[in-house]
Tab-separated table of C-alpha atoms in Angstrom:
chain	number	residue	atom	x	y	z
N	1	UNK	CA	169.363	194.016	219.994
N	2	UNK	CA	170.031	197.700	220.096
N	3	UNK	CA	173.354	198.557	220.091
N	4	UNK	CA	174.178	202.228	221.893
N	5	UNK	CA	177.604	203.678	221.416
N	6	UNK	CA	178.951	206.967	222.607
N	7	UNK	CA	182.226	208.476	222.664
N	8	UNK	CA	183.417	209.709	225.926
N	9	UNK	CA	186.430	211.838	226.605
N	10	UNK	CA	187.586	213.331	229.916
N	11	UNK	CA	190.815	215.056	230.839
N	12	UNK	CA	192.735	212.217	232.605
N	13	UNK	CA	193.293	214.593	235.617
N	14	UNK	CA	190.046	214.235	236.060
N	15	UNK	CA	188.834	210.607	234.663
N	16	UNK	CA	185.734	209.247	234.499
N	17	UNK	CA	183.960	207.800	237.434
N	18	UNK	CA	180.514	206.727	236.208
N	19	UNK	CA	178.747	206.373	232.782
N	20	UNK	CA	175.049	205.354	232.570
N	21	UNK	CA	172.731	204.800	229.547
N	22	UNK	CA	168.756	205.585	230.281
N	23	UNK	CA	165.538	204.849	228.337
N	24	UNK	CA	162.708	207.341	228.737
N	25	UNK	CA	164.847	208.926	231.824
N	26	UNK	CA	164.777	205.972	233.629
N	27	UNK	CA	168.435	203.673	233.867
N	28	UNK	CA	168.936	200.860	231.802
N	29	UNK	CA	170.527	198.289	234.205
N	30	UNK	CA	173.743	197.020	233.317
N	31	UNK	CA	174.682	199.702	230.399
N	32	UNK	CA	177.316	201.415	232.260
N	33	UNK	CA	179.643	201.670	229.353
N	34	UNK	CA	180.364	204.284	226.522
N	35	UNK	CA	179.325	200.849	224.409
N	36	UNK	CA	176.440	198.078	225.337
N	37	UNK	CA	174.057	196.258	223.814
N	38	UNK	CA	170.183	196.391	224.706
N	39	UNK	CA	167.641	194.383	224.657
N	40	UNK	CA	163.961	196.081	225.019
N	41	UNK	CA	161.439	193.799	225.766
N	42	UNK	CA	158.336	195.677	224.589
N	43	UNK	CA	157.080	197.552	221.732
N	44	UNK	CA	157.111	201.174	221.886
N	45	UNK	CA	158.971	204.294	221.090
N	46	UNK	CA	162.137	205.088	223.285
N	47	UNK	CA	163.954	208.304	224.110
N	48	UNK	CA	167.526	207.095	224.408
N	49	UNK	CA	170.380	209.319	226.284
N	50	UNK	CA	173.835	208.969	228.112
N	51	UNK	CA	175.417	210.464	231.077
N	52	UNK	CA	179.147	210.379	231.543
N	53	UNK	CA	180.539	211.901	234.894
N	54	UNK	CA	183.720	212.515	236.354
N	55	UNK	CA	184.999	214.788	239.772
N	56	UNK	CA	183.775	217.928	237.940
N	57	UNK	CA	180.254	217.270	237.205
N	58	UNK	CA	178.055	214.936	234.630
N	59	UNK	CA	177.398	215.765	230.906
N	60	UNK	CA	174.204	214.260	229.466
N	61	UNK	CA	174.517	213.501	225.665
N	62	UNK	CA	172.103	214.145	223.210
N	63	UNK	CA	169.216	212.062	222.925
N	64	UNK	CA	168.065	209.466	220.512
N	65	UNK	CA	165.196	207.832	219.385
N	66	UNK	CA	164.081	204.090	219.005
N	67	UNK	CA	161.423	202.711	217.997
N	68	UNK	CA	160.725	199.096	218.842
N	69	UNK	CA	158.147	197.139	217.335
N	70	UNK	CA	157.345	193.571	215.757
N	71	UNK	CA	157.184	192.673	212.729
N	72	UNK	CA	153.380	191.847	211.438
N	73	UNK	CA	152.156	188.799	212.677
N	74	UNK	CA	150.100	186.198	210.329
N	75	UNK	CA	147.577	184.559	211.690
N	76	UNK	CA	145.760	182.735	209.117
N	77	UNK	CA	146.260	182.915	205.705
N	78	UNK	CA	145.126	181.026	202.666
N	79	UNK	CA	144.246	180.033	198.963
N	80	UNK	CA	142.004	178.011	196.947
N	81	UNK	CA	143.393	174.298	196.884
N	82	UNK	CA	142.360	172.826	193.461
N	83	UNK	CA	141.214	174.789	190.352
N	84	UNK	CA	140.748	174.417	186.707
N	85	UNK	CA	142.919	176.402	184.360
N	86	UNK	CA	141.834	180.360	184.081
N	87	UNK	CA	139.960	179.690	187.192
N	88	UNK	CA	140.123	182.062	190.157
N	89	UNK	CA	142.153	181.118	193.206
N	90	UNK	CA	141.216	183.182	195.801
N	91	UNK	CA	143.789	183.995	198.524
N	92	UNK	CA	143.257	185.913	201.867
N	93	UNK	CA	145.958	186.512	204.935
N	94	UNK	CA	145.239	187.743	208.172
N	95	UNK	CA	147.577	189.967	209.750
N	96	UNK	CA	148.275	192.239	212.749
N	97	UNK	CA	150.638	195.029	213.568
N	98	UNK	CA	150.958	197.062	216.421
N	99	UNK	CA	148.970	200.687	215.838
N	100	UNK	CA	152.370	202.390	215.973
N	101	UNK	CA	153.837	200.146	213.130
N	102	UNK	CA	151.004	199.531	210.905
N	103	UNK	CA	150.981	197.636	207.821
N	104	UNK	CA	151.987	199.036	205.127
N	105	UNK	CA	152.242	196.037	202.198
N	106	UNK	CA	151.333	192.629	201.190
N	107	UNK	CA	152.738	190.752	198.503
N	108	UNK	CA	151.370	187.347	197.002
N	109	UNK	CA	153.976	185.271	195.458
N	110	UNK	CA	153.610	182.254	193.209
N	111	UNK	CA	156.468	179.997	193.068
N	112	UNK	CA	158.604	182.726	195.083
N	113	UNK	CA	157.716	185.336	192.087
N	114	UNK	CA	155.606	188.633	192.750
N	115	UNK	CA	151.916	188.318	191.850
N	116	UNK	CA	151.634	191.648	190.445
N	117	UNK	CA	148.360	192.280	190.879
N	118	UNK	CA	148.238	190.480	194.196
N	119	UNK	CA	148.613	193.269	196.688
N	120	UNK	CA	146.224	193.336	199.613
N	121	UNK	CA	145.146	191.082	202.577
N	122	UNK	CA	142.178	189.785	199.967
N	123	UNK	CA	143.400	188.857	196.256
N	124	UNK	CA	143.230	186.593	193.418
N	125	UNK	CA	144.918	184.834	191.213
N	126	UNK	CA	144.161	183.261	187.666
N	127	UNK	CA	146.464	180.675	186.515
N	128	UNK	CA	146.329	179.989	182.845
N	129	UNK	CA	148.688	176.712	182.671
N	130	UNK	CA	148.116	173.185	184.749
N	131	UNK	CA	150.666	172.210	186.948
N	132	UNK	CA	151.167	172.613	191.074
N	133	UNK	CA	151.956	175.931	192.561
N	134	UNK	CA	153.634	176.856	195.780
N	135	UNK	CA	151.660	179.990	197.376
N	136	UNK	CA	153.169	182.486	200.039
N	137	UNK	CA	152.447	186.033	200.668
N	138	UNK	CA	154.906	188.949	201.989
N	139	UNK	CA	153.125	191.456	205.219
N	140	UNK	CA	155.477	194.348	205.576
N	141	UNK	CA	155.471	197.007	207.986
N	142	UNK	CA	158.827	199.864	209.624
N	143	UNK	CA	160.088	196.704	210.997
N	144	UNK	CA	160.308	194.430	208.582
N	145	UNK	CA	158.545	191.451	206.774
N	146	UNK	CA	156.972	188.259	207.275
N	147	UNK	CA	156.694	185.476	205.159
N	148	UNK	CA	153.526	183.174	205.455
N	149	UNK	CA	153.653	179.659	205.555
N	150	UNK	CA	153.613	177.678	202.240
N	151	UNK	CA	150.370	176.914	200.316
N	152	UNK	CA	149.913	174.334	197.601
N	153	UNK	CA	147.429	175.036	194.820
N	154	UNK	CA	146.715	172.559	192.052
N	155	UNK	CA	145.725	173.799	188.791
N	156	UNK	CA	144.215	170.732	186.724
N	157	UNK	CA	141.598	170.651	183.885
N	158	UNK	CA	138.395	168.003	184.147
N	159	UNK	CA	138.982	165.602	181.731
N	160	UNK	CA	138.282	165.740	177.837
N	161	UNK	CA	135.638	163.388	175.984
N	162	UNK	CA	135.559	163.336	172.593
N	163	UNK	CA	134.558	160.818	169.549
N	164	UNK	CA	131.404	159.695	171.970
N	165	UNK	CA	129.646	156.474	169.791
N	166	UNK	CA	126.987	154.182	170.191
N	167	UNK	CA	127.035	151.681	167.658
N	168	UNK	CA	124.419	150.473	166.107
N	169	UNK	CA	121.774	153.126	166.844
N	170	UNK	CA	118.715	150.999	165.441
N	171	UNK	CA	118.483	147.646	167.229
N	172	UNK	CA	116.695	145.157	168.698
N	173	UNK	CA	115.641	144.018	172.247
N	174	UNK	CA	118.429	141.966	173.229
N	175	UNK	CA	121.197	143.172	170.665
N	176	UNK	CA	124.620	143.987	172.524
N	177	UNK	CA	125.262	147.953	171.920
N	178	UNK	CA	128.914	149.163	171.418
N	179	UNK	CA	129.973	151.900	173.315
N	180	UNK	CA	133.364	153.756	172.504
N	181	UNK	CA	134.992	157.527	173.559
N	182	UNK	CA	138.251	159.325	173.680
N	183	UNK	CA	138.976	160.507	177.172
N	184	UNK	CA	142.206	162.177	178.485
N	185	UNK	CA	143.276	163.789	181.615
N	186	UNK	CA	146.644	165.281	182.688
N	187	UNK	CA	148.921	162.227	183.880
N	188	UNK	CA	149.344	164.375	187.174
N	189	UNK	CA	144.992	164.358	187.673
N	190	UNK	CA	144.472	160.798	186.365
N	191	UNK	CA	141.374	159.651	185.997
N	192	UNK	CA	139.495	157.999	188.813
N	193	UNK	CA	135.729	157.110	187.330
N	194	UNK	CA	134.105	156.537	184.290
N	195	UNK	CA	130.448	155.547	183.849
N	196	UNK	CA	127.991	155.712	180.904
N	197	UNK	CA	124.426	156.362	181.174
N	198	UNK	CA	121.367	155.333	179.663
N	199	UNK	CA	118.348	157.734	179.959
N	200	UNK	CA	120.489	159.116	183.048
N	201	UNK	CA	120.536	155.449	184.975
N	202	UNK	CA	123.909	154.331	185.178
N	203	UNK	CA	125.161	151.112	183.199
N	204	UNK	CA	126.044	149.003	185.539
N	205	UNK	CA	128.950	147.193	183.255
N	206	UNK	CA	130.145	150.073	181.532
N	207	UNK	CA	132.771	152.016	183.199
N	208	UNK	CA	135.347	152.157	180.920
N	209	UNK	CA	136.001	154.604	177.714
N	210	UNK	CA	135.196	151.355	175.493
N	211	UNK	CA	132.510	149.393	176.944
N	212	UNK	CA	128.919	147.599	175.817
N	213	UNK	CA	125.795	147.335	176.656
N	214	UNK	CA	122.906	144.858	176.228
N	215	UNK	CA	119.471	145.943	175.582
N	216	UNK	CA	116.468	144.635	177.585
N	217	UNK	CA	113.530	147.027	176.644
N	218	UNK	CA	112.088	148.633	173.563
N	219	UNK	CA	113.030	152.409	173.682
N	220	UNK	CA	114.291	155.307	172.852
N	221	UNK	CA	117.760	156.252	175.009
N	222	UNK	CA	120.166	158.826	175.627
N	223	UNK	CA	123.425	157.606	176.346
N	224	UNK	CA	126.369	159.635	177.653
N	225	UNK	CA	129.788	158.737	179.538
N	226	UNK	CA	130.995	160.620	182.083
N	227	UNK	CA	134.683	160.976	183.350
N	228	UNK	CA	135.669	162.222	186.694
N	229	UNK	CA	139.277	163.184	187.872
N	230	UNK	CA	140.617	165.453	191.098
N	231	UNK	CA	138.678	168.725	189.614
N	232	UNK	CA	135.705	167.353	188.989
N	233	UNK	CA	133.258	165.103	186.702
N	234	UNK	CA	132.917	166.034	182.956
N	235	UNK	CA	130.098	164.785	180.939
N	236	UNK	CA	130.230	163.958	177.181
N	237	UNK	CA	127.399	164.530	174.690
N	238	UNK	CA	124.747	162.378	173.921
N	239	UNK	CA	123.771	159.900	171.900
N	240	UNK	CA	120.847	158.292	170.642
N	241	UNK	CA	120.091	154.385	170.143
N	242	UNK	CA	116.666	153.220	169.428
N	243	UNK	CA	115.809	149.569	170.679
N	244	UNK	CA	112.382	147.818	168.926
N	245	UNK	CA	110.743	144.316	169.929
N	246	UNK	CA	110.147	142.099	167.124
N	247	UNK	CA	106.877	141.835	165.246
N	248	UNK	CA	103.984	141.538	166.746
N	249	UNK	CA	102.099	138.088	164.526
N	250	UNK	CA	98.019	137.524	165.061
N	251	UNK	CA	94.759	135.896	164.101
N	252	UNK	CA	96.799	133.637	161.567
N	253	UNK	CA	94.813	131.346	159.692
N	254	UNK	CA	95.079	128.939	156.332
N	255	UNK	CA	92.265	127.678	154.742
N	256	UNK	CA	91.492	125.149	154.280
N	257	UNK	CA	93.604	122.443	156.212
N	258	UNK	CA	92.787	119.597	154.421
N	259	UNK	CA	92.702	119.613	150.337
N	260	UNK	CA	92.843	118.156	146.831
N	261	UNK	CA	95.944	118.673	144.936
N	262	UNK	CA	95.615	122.162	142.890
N	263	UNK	CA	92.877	123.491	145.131
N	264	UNK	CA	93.919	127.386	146.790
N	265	UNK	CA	94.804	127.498	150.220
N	266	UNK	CA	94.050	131.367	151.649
N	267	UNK	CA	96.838	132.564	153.997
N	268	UNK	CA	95.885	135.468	156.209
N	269	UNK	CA	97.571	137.430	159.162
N	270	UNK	CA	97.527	140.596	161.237
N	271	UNK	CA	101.104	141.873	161.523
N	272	UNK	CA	102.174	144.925	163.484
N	273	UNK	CA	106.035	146.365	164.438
N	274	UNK	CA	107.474	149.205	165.434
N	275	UNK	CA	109.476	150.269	163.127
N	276	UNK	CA	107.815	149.353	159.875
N	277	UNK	CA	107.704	145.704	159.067
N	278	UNK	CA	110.571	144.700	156.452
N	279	UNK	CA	109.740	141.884	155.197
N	280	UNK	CA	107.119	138.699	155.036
N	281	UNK	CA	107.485	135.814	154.138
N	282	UNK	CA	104.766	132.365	154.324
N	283	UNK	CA	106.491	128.629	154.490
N	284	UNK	CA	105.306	125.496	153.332
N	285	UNK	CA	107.534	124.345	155.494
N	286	UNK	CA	111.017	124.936	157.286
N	287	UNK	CA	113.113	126.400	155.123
N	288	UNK	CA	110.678	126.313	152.129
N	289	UNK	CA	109.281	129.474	151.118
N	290	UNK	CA	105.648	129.877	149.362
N	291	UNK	CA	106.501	132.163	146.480
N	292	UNK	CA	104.560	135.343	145.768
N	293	UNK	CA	103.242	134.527	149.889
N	294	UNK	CA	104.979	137.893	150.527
N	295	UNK	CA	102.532	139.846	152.588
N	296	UNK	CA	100.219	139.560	155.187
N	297	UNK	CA	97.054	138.222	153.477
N	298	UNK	CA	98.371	135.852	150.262
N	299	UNK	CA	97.274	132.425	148.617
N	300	UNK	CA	99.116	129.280	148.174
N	301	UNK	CA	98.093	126.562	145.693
N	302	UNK	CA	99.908	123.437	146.273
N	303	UNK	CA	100.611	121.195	143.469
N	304	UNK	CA	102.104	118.202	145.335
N	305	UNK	CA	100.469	115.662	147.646
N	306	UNK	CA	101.667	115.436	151.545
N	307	UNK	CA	101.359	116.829	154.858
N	308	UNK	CA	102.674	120.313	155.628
N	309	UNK	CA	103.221	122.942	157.932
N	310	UNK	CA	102.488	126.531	157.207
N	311	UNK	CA	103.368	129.429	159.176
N	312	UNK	CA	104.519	133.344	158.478
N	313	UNK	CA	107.263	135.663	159.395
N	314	UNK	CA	107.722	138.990	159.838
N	315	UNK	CA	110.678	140.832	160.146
N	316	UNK	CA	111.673	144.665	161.225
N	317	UNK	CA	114.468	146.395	162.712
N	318	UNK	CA	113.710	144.374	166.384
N	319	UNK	CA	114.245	141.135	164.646
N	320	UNK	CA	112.106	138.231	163.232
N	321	UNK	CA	108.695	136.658	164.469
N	322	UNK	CA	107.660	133.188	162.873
N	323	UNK	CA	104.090	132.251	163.621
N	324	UNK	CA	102.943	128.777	164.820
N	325	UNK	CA	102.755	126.722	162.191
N	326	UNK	CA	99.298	125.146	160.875
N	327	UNK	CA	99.445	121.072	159.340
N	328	UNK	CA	97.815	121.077	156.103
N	329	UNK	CA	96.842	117.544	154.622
N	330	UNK	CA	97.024	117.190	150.600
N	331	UNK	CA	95.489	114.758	148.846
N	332	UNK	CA	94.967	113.635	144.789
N	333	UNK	CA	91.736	112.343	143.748
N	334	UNK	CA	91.484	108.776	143.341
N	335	UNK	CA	93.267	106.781	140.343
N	336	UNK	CA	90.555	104.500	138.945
N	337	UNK	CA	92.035	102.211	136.133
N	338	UNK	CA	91.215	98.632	134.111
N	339	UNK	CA	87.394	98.852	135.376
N	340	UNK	CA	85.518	95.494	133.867
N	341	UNK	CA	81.746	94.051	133.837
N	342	UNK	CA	82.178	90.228	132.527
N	343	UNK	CA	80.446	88.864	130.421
N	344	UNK	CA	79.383	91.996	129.210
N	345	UNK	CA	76.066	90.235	127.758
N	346	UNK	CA	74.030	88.396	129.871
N	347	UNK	CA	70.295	86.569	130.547
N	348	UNK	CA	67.993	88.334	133.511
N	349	UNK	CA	69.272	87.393	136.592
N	350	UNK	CA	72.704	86.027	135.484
N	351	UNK	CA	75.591	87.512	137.534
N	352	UNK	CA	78.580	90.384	136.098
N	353	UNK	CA	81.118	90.740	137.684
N	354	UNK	CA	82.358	93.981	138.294
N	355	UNK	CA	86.501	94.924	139.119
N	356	UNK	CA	88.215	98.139	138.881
């Protein structure tokens, strides 16, 4: 509303009869006193002027201007969502103005506080602390300003892994692997996956910052964790475990199976592994280690009579691998004692008798 006041004075011999406010020479209905309030209905600029008349004549007042135009109108406007911390938010406002009444300022505003160097249509923004900001932006032209509509931008880091371990890192096919990490997010991004990796292929079981793993193949693997919260997906560094089979245990053979007492047996073997074999040991038996029968090829001289069972193992950093074992008969000579020939002097053709 325009608000048009004049003041008027006539001799009162001769008072007033008519008074009549015009824009751009034309009448403005209804303002027919010295005061009224207008309403103009479209933009533009307007010559403004009174006439005041009484039985002498009509006096036309000075003129004024007004200029009548809307303040800028925002059609779009907005800024990145979700960033990280010294991230760029980007932020862009549409905006129109009448020709006459262009723009002549924008303003971003974080939080109701001036971005300072936020001052055109197209701007950024780089927040350095987490948290959740409330965007807006100022378009200003002769008329006035307008405010945007709010805009919510969430500033959150990806999460943090640290102490990544894989425990042991030599093992064998089958051995259970222990998987542990540190992993923090803001409480206000919390974390919504976690999954380790082996050689890139996800372990099924192990989605949590403390988790295990069993091995089913020889190998060398990479394992990582990865954490993911509203920002993104962080991955950790890697680790390495390598997984072995046991010894490999061939072309075993003892000779010979079936002995005197005292006589050498000959033990041999082809053993293989990957890593290096450890250890090897030959049995007489469960439990009952041939000493100095440490190695693939050895001997074994038995020194008591019975029935055994001889086999080999071989163990590495994948385990231990026992051959099948080979029965070996001993025997002593036999015990000949009190051997007699009665009589011991006889005719031809007499009968001795012999007993042992």
């Amino acid at each position: 509303t325009v608000t048009l006041s004049a003041t008027i004075t006539t001799n009162p011999s001769s008072p007033l009869t008519s008074t009549q406010w015009y824009s751009n020479g034309t009448a403005i209905s209804g303002a027919t006193s010295s005061t009224y309030s207008w309403t103009p209905t479209t933009e533009g600029t307007y010559t403004i002027q009174v006439k005041a008349t009484n039985g002498t004549g009509t006096t036309e007042s000075e003129t004024k201007t007004v200029e009548v135009y809307s303040k800028p109108t925002i059609t779009t406007a907005s800024a990145t969502p979700l960033v990280q911390t010294n991230e760029t938010v980007n932020l862009s406002v549409t905006a129109t103005s009448n020709p006459d009444a262009p723009i002549t300022a924008y303003q971003w505003k974080v939080d109701g506080t001036a971005i300072p160097t936020a001052t055109s249509a197209t701007s950024t923004w780089t927040p350095t602390a987490e948290g959740t900001y409330t965007i807006t932006v100022d378009v200003t032209n002769k008329s006035g300003t307008t405010t945007s509509n709010s805009m919510t931008v969430e500033v959150y880091n990806k999460p943090v892994i640290s102490g990544v371990n894989a425990s042991p890192t030599q093992s064998a096919v089958g051995d259970v692997i222990t998987l542990t990490s540190t992993i923090t997010s803001n409480e206000d991004a919390p974390i919504t996956n976690i999954q380790w990796y082996q050689n890139d292929t996800a372990i099924t079981s192990a989605t949590t910052a403390n988790a295990t793993w069993t091995t089913t193949e020889e190998g060398v693997f990479t394992l990582k964790v990865t954490a993911t919260n509203k920002s993104g997906t962080t991955t950790s560094e890697t680790v390495t475990v390598n997984v072995y089979n046991p010894p490999v245990i061939s072309n075993v053979s003892v000779t010979p199976t079936t002995l005197e007492v005292g006589t050498e047996i000959t033990l041999t073997s082809t053993i293989t592994g990957n890593p290096s074999i450890q250890s090897i040991q030959w049995y007489s038996d469960t439990g009952v280690a041939i000493s100095g029968a440490t190695t693939a090829n050895a001997t074994w001289t038995p020194t008591t009579e019975g029935t055994y069972h001889v086999f080999v193992t071989a163990t590495s950093i994948g385990g231990i691998t026992s051959s099948t074992p080979v029965t070996v008969n001993v025997y002593n000579k036999p015990s000949i004692t009190n051997v007699s020939a009665t009589p011991s002097i006889v005719e031809p053709d007499s009968t001795v008798s012999l007993s042992a």
